[in-house]
CSV table of C-alpha atoms and ligand atoms in Angstrom, one decimal:
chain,number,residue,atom,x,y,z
A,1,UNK,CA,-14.3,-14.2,9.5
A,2,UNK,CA,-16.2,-11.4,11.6
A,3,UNK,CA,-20.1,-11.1,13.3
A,4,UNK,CA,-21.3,-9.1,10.7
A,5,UNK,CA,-24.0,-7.8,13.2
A,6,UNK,CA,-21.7,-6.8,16.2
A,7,UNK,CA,-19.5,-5.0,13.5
A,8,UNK,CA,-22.9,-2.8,12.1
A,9,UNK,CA,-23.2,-1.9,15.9
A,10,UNK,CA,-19.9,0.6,14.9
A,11,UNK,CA,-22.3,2.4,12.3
A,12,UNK,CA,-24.5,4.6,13.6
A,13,UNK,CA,-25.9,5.3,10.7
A,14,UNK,CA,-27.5,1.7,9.9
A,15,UNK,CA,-30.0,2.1,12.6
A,16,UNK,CA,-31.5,4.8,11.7
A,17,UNK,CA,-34.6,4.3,9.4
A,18,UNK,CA,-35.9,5.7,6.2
A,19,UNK,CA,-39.6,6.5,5.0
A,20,UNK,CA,-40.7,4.7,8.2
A,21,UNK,CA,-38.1,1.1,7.1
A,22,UNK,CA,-34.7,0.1,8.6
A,23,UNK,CA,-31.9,1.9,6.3
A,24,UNK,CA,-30.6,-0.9,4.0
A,25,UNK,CA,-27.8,1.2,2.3
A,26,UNK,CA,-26.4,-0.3,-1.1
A,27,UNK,CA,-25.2,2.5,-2.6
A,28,UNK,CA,-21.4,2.2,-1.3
A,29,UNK,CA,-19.5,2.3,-4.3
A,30,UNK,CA,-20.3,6.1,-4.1
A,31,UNK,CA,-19.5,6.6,-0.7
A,32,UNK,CA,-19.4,4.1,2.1
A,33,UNK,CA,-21.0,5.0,5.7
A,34,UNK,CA,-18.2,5.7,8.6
A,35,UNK,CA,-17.7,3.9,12.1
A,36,UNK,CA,-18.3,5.7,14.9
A,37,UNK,CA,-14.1,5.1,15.7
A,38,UNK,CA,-13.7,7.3,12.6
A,39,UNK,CA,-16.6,9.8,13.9
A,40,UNK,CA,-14.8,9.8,17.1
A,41,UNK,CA,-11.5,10.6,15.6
A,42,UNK,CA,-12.9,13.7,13.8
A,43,UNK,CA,-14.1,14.9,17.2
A,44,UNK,CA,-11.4,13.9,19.6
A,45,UNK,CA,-8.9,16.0,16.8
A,46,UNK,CA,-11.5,19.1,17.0
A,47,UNK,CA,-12.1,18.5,21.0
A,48,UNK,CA,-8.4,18.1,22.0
A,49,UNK,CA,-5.7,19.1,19.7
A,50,UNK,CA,-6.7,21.2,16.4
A,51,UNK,CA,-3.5,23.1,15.3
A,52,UNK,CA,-2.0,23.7,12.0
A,53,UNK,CA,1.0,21.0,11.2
A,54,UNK,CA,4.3,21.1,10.5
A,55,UNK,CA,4.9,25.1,11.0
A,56,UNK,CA,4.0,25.7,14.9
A,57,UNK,CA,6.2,24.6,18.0
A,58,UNK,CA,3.8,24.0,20.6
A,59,UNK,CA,2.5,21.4,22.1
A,60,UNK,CA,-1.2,21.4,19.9
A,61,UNK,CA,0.5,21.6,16.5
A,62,UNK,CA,2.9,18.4,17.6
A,63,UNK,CA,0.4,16.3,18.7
A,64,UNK,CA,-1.3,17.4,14.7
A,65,UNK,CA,1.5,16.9,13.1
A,66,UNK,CA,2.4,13.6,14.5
A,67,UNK,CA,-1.3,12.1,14.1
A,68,UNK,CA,-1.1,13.8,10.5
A,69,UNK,CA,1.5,11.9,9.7
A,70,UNK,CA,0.9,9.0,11.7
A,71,UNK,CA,-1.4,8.2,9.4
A,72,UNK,CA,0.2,8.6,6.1
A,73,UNK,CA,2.0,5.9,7.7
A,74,UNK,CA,-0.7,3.8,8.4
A,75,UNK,CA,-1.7,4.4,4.9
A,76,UNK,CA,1.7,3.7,3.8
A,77,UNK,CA,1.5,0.2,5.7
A,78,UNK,CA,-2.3,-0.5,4.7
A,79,UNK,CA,-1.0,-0.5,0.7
A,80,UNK,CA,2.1,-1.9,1.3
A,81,UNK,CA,4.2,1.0,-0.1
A,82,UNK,CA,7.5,-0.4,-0.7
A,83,UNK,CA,9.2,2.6,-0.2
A,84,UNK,CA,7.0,3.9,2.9
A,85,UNK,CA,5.5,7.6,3.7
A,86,UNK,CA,7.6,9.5,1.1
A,87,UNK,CA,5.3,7.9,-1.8
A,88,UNK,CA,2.4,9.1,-0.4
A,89,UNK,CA,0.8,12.3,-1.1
A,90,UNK,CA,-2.6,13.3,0.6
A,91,UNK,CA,-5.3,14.9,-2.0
A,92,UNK,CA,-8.8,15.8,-1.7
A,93,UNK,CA,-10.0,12.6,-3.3
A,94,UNK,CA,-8.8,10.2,-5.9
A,95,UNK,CA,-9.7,12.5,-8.6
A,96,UNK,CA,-7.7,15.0,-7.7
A,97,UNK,CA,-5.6,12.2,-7.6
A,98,UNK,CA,-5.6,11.4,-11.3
A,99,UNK,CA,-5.5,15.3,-11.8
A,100,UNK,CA,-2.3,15.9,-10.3
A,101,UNK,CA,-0.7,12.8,-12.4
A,102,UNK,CA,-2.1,14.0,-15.4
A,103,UNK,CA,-0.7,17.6,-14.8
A,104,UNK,CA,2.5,17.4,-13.0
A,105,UNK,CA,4.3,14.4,-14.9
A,106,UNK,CA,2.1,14.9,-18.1
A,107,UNK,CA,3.1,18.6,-18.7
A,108,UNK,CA,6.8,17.8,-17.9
A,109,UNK,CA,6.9,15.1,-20.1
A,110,UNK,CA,4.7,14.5,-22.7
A,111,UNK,CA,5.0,15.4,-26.2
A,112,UNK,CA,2.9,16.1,-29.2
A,113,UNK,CA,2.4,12.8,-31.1
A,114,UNK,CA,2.6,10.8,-27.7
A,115,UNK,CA,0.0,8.7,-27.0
A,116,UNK,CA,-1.6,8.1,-23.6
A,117,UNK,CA,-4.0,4.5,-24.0
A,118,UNK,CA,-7.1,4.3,-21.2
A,119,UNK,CA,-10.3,1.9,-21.5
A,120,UNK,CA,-14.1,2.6,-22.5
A,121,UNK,CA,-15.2,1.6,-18.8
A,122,UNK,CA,-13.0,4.3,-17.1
A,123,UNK,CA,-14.7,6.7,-14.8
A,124,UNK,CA,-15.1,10.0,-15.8
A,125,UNK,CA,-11.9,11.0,-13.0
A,126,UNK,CA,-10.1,8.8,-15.4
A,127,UNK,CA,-10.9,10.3,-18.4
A,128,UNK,CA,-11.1,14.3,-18.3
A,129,UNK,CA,-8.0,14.8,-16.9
A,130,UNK,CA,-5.7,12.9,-19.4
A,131,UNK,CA,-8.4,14.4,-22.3
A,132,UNK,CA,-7.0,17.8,-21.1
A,133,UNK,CA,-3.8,16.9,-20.9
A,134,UNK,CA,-3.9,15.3,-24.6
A,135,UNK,CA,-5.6,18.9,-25.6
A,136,UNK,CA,-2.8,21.2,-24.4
A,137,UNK,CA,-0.3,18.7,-25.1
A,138,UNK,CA,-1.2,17.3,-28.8
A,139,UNK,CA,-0.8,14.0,-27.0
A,140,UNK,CA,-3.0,11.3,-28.8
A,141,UNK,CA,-6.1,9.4,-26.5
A,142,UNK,CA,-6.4,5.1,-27.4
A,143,UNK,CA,-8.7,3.2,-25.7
A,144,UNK,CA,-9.6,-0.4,-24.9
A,145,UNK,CA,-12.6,-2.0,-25.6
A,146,UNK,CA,-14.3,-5.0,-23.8
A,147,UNK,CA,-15.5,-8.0,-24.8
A,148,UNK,CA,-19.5,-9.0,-24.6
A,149,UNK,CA,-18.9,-9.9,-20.5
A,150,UNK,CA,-17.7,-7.0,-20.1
A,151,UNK,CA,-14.4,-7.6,-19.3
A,152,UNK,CA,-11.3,-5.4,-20.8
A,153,UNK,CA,-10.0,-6.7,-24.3
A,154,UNK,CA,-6.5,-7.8,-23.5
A,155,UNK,CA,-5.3,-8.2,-27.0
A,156,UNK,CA,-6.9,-5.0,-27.8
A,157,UNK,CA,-4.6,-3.8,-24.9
A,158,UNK,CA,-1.9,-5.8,-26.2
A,159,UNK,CA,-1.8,-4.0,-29.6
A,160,UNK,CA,-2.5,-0.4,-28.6
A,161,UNK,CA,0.3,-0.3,-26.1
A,162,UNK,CA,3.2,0.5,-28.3
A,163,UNK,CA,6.5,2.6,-28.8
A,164,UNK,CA,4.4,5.9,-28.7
A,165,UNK,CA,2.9,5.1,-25.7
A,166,UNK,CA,3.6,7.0,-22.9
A,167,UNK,CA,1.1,6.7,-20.5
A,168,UNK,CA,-1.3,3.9,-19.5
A,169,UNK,CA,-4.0,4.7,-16.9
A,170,UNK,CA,-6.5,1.7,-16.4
A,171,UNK,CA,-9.0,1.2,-13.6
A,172,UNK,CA,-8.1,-1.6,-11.4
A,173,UNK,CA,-11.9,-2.5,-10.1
A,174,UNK,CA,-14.6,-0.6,-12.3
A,175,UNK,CA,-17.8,1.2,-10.3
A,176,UNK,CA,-19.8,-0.8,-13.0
A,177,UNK,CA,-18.3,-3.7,-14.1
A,178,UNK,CA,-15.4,-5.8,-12.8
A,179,UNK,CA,-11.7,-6.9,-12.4
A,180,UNK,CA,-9.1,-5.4,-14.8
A,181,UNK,CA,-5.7,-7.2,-15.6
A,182,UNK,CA,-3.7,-3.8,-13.8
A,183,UNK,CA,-0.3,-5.9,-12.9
A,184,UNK,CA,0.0,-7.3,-16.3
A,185,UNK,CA,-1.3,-3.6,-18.5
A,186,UNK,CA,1.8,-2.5,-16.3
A,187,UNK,CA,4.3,-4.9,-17.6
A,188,UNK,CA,3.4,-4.4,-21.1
A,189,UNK,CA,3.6,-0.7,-20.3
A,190,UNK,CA,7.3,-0.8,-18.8
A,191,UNK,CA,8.4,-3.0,-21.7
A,192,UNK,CA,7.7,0.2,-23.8
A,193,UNK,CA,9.0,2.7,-21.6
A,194,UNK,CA,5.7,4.0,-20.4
A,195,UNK,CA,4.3,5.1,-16.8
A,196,UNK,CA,1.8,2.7,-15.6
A,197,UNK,CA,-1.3,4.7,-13.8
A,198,UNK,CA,-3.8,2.7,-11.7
A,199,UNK,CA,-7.2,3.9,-10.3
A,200,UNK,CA,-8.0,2.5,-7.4
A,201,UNK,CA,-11.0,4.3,-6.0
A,202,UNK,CA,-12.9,0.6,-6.0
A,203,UNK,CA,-10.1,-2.1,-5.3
A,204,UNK,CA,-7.8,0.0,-2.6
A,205,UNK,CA,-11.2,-0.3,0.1
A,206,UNK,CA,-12.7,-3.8,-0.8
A,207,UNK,CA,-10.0,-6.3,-1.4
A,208,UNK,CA,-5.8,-6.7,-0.3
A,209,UNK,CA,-3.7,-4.2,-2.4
A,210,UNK,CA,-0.1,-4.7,-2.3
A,211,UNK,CA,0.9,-1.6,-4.5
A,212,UNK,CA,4.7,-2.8,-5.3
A,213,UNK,CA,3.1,-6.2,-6.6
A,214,UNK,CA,0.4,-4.4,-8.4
A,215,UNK,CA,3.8,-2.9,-10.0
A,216,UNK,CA,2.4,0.3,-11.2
A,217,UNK,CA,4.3,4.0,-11.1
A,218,UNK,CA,1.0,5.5,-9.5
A,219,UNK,CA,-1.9,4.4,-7.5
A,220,UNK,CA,-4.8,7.1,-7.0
A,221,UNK,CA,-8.0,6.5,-4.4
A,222,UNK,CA,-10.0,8.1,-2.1
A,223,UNK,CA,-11.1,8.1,1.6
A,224,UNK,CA,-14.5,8.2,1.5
A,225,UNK,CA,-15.1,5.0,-0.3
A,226,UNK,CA,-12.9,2.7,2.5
A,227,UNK,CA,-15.1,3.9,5.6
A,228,UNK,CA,-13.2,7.2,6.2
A,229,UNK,CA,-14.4,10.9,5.7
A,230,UNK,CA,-14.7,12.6,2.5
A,231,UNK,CA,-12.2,15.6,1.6
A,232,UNK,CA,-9.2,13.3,1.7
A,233,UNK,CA,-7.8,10.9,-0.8
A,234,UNK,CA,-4.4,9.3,-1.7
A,235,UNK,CA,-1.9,9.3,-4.5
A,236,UNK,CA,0.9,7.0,-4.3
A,237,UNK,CA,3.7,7.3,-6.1
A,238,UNK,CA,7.0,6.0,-7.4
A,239,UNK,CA,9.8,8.5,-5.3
A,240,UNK,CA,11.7,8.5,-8.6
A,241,UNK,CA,9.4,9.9,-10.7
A,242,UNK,CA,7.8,12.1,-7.9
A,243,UNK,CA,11.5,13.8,-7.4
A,244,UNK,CA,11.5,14.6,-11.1
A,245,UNK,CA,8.2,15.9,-11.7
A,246,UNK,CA,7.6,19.9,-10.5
A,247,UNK,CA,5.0,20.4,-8.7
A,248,UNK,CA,1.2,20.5,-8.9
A,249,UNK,CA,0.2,23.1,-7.1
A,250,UNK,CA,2.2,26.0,-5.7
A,251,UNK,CA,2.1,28.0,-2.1
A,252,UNK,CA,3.2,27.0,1.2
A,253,UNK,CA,3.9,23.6,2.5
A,254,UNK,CA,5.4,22.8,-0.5
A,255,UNK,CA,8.6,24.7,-0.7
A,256,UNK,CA,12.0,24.5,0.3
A,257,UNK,CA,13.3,28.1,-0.2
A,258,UNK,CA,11.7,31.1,-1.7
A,259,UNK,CA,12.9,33.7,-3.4
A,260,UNK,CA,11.2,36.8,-5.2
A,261,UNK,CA,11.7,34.9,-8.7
A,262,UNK,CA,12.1,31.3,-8.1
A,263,UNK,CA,11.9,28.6,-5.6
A,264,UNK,CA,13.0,25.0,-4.6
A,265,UNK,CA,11.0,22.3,-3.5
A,266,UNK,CA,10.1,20.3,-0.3
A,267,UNK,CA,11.3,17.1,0.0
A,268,UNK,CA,8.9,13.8,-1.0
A,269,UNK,CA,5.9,14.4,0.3
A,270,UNK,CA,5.2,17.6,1.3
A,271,UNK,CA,6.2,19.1,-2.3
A,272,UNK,CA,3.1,17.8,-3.3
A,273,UNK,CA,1.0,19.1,-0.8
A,274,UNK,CA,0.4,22.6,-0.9
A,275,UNK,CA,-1.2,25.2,1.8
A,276,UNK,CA,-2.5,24.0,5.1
A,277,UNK,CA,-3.7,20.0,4.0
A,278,UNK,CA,-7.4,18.5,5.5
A,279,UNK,CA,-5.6,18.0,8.9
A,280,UNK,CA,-8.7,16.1,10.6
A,281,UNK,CA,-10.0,14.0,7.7
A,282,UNK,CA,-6.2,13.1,7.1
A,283,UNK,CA,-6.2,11.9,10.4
A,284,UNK,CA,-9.3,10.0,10.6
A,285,UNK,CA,-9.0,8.3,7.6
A,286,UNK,CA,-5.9,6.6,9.5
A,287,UNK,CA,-8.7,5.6,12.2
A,288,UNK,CA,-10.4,3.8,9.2
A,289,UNK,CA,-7.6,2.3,7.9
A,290,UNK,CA,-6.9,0.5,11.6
A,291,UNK,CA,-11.0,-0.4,11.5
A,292,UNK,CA,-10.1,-2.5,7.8
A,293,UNK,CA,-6.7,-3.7,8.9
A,294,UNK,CA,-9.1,-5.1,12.4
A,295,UNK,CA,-11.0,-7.0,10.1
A,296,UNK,CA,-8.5,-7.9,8.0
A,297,UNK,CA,-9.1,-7.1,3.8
A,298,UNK,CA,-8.8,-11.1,3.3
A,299,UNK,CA,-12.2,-10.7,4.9
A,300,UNK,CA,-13.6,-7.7,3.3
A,301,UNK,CA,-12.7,-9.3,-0.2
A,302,UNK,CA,-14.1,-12.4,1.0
A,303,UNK,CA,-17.4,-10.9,2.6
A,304,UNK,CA,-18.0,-8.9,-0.5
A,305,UNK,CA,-17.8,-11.4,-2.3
A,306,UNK,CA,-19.9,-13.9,-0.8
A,307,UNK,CA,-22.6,-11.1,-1.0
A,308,UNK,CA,-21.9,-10.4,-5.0
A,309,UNK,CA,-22.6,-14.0,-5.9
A,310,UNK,CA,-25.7,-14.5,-3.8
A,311,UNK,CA,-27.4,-10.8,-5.2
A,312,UNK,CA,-26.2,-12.1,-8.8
A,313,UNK,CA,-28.1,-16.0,-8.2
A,314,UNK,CA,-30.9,-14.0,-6.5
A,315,UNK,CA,-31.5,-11.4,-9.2
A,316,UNK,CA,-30.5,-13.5,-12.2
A,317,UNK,CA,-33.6,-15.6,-10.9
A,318,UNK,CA,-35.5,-12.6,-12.1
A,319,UNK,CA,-36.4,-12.5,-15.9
A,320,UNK,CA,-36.3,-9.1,-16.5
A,321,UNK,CA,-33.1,-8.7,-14.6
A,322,UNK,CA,-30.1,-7.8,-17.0
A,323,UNK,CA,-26.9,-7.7,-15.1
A,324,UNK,CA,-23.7,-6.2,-16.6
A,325,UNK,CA,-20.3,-7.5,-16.6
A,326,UNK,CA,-18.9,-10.8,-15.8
A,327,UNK,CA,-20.6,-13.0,-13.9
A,328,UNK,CA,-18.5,-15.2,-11.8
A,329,UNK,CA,-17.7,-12.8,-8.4
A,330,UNK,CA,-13.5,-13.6,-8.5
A,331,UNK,CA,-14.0,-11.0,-11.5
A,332,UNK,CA,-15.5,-8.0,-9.4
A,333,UNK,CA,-16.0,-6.6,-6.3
A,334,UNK,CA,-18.7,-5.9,-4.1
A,335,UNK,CA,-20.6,-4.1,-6.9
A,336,UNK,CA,-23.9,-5.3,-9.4
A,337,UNK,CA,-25.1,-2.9,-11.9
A,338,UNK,CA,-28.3,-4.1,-13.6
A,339,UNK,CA,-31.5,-2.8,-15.5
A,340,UNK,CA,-35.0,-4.4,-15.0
A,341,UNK,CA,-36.9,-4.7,-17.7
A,342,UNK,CA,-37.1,-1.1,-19.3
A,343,UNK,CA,-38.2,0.4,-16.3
A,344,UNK,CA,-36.4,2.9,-16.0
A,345,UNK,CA,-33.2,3.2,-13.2
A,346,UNK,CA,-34.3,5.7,-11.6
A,347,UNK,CA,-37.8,4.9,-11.3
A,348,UNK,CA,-36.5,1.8,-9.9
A,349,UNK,CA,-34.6,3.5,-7.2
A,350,UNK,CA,-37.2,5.7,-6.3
A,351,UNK,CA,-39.3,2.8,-5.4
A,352,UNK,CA,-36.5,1.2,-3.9
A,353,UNK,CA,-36.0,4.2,-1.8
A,354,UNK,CA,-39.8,4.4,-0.4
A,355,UNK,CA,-38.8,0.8,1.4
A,356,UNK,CA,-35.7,2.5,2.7
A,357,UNK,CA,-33.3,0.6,0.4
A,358,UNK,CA,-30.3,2.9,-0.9
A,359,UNK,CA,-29.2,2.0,-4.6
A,360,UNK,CA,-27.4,4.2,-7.1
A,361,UNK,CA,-29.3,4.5,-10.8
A,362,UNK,CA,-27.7,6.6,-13.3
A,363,UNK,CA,-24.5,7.2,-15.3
A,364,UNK,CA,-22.1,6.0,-12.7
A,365,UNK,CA,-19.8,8.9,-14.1
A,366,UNK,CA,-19.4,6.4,-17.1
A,367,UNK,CA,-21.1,8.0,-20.3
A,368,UNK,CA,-18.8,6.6,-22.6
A,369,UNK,CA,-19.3,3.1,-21.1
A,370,UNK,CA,-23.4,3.4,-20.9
A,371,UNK,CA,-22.7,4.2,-24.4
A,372,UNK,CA,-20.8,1.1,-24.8
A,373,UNK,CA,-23.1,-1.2,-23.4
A,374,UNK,CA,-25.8,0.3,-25.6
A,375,UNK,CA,-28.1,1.6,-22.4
A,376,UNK,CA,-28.6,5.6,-21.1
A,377,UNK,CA,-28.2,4.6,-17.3
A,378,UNK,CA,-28.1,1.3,-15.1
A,379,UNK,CA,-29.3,0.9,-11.4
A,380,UNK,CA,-26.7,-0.4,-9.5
A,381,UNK,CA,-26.5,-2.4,-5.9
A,382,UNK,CA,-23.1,-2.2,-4.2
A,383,UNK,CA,-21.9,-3.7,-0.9
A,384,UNK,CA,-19.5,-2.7,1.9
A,385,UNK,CA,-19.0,-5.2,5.3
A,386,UNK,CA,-21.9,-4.4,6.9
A,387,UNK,CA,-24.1,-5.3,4.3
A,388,UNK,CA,-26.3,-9.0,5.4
A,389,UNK,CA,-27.7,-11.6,2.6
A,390,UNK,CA,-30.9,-10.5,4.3
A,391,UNK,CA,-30.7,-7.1,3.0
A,392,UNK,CA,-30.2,-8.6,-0.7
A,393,UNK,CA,-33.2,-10.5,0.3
A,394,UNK,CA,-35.1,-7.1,0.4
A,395,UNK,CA,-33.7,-5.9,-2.5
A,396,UNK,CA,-34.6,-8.6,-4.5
A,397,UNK,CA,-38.4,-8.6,-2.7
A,398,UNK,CA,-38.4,-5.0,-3.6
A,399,UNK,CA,-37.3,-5.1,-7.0
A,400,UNK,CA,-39.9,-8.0,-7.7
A,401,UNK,CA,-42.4,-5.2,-5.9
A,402,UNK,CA,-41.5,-2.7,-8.5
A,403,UNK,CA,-41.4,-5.2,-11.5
A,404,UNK,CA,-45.4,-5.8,-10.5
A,405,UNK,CA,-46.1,-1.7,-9.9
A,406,UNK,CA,-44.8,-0.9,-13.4
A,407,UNK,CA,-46.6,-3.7,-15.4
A,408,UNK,CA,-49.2,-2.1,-16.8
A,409,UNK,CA,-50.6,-6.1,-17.4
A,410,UNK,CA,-50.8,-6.6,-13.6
A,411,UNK,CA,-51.7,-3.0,-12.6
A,412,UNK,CA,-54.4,-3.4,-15.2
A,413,UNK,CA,-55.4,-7.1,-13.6
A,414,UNK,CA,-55.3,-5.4,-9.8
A,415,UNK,CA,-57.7,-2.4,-10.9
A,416,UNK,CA,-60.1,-5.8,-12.2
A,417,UNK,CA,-60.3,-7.3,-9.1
B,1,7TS,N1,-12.7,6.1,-10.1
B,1,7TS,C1,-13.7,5.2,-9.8
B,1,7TS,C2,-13.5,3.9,-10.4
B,1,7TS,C3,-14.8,5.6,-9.1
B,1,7TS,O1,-15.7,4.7,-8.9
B,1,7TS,C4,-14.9,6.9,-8.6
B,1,7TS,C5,-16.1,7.4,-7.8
B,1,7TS,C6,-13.8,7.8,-8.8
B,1,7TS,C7,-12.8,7.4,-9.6
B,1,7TS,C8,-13.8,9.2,-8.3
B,1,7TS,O2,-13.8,9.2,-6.9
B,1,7TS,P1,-13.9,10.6,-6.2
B,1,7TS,O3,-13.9,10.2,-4.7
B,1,7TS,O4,-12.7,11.4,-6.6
B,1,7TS,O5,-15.2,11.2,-6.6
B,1,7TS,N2,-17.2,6.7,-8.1
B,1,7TS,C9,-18.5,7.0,-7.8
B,1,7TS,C10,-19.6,6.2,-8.1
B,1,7TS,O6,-19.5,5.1,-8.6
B,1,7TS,N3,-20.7,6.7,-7.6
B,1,7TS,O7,-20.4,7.9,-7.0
B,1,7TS,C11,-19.0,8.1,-7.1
């Protein structure tokens, strides 16, 4: 394993403090914080060789290009991507992701009557864009339910995927709950000739991902979330399909020849990436992918998870504490989304947030699954590597703080005494 204190030293962030307390950040399923070797890379690209890529001849743009695409590389390695570079196409974030999926293969191929099957817990990234599709397209939405732990009905999934399916698109680690069954949903989706889609916005930075044993035809994340910058994100995808989709967008970049009336395309992956691409962030988020491969994601899943089933003992020690989802930490990653009492989540946070603890309280971009678990919003407490038991101690201190300021039993008993 690693020193979890020497490795918060690389995050500049974490010493800083917040209404007068030491920062204890939980809120990294929305974004994680960034070590200063990504910082640094950010700078060093600005400082020393900022150029636009693949177009100029001098010595600047080469050194661009080359770290540019160094690090699709890297990402290439980090996921495993059996066929290398060519399936991976840099977006602004895993949404955009999911967008270009949903657009480029689903306006080539799909037809009215087809049916496109996705799950109540998806996030909202995962939802709009095949709603949109389904819309122009006359394509037909199913979804899967889940069960009272939360965890995705598999003979729901079973029975929806059929010969009209088309498209499955599942979330491989939900920003709510937990775990989802992605390598098997793809084998019932190839059985019936259908593309298997894969969000991995909270798997690909908190546990191993081997994308060619995950066996899906797309796999869609973003930077920001795996300790790199935000403004860049990934889609991976099969070369075959990617060679017979058209494009996404259209401009530079992305061409082969041009002519008044038509053009052809570049070759894999550069047809998918239009007008000058987010050079730096590109780059840096190859610095992050060296910081995770230097700790080693055997060790993030493992850290993560250590830190999941002590904040789930901890706060299940609570009474009032509700957590969602399945209990046993195998099932999810770093990730606990909980109500207390009825007070309400944001409340909560903003109590939270006076002791300089960072939590997320809302809709986690999951209306349709608040829906589903019968609630308006959730807090939620979500871990990265840097994160210590001692922090979930504070949390927990904290939350039994804020249990006591919104009794009105024990506010009423303090104003007695
Ligand atoms: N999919 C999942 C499962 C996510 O958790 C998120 C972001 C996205 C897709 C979209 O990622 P983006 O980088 O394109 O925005 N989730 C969250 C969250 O839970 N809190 O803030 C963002």
């Amino acid at each position: 394993m690693f020193d979890v204190d020497t490795l918060r030293k690389d995050f500049p962030i974490l010493s800083r403090q917040v209404h007068g307390q030491p920062l204890v950040y939980l809120d990294n399923a929305a974004t994680t914080q960034k070590p200063r070797q990504v910082i640094d890379s950010l700078v060093h690209y600005y400082e020393n060789y900022n150029a636009n890529i693949h177009r100029g001849l001098h010595k600047l743009a080469e050194e661009a290009t080359e770290a540019y695409e160094g690090s699709r590389a890297k990402v290439a390695r980090f996921i495993k991507s059996p066929e290398g570079a060519r399936s991976v196409i840099f977006t602004r974030n895993c949404t955009e992701s999911l967008n270009l999926v949903a657009n480029a293969w689903g306006r080539k191929f799909l037809n009215a009557g087809d049916e496109i099957v996705l799950s109540v817990l998806e996030h909202h990234s995962n939802l709009v864009p095949w709603q949109l599709i389904a819309k122009e397209k006359g394509a037909v939405l199913k979804f899967v339910d889940i069960d009272g732990e939360g965890r995705l009905r598999v003979d729901q999934l079973e029975q929806l995927i059929g010969p009209r399916t088309k498209i499955v698109s599942l979330v491989h680690a939900s920003n709510v709950l937990g775990i989802n069954p992605v390598r098997y949903a793809a084998e019932l989706a190839h059985r019936q000739g259908a593309i298997m889609v894969v969000d991995g916005a909270q798997s690909v930075p908190n546990m191993p991902v081997d994308v060619g044993d995950l066996g899906c035809d797309f796999l869609a994340f973003s930077g920001h979330k795996m300790a790199g910058p935000t403004g860049i994100g990934v889609l991976w995808g099969k070369p075959d399909i990617l060679e017979a989709m058209d494009p996404f967008l259209g401009g530079g970049e992305m061409i082969s020849r041009v002519l008044l009336e038509e053009s052809t395309w570049n070759e894999l992956p550069w047809k998918y990436e239009a007008g000058t691409p987010n050079i730096a962030d590109g780059i840096a988020l190859g610095a992050a992918v060296d910081y995770l491969e230097g700790i080693g994601m055997e060790n993030v899943r493992a850290h993560e998870k250590s830190l999941a089933a002590y904040a789930i003992d901890r706060m299940s020690a609570l009474p009032e504490v509700t957590i969602y989802g399945p209990k046993d930490p195998e099932e999810r990653v770093g990730v606990v989304a909980f109500n207390y009492g009825d007070i309400h989540p944001h409340d909560l946070s903003q109590v939270l947030d006076q002791r300089g603890i960072a939590i997320r309280a809302g809709h986690h971009c999951a209306q349709p699954l608040m829906r589903r678990l019968d609630c308006v919003a959730t807090a939620r407490a979500s871990f990265y590597v840097y994160n210590t038991f001692a922090e979930i101690d504070k949390l927990v201190e904290a939350l039994e703080g804020a249990g006591r300021f919104f009794d009105p039993d024990a506010a009423a008993a303090a104003r007695m005494s």
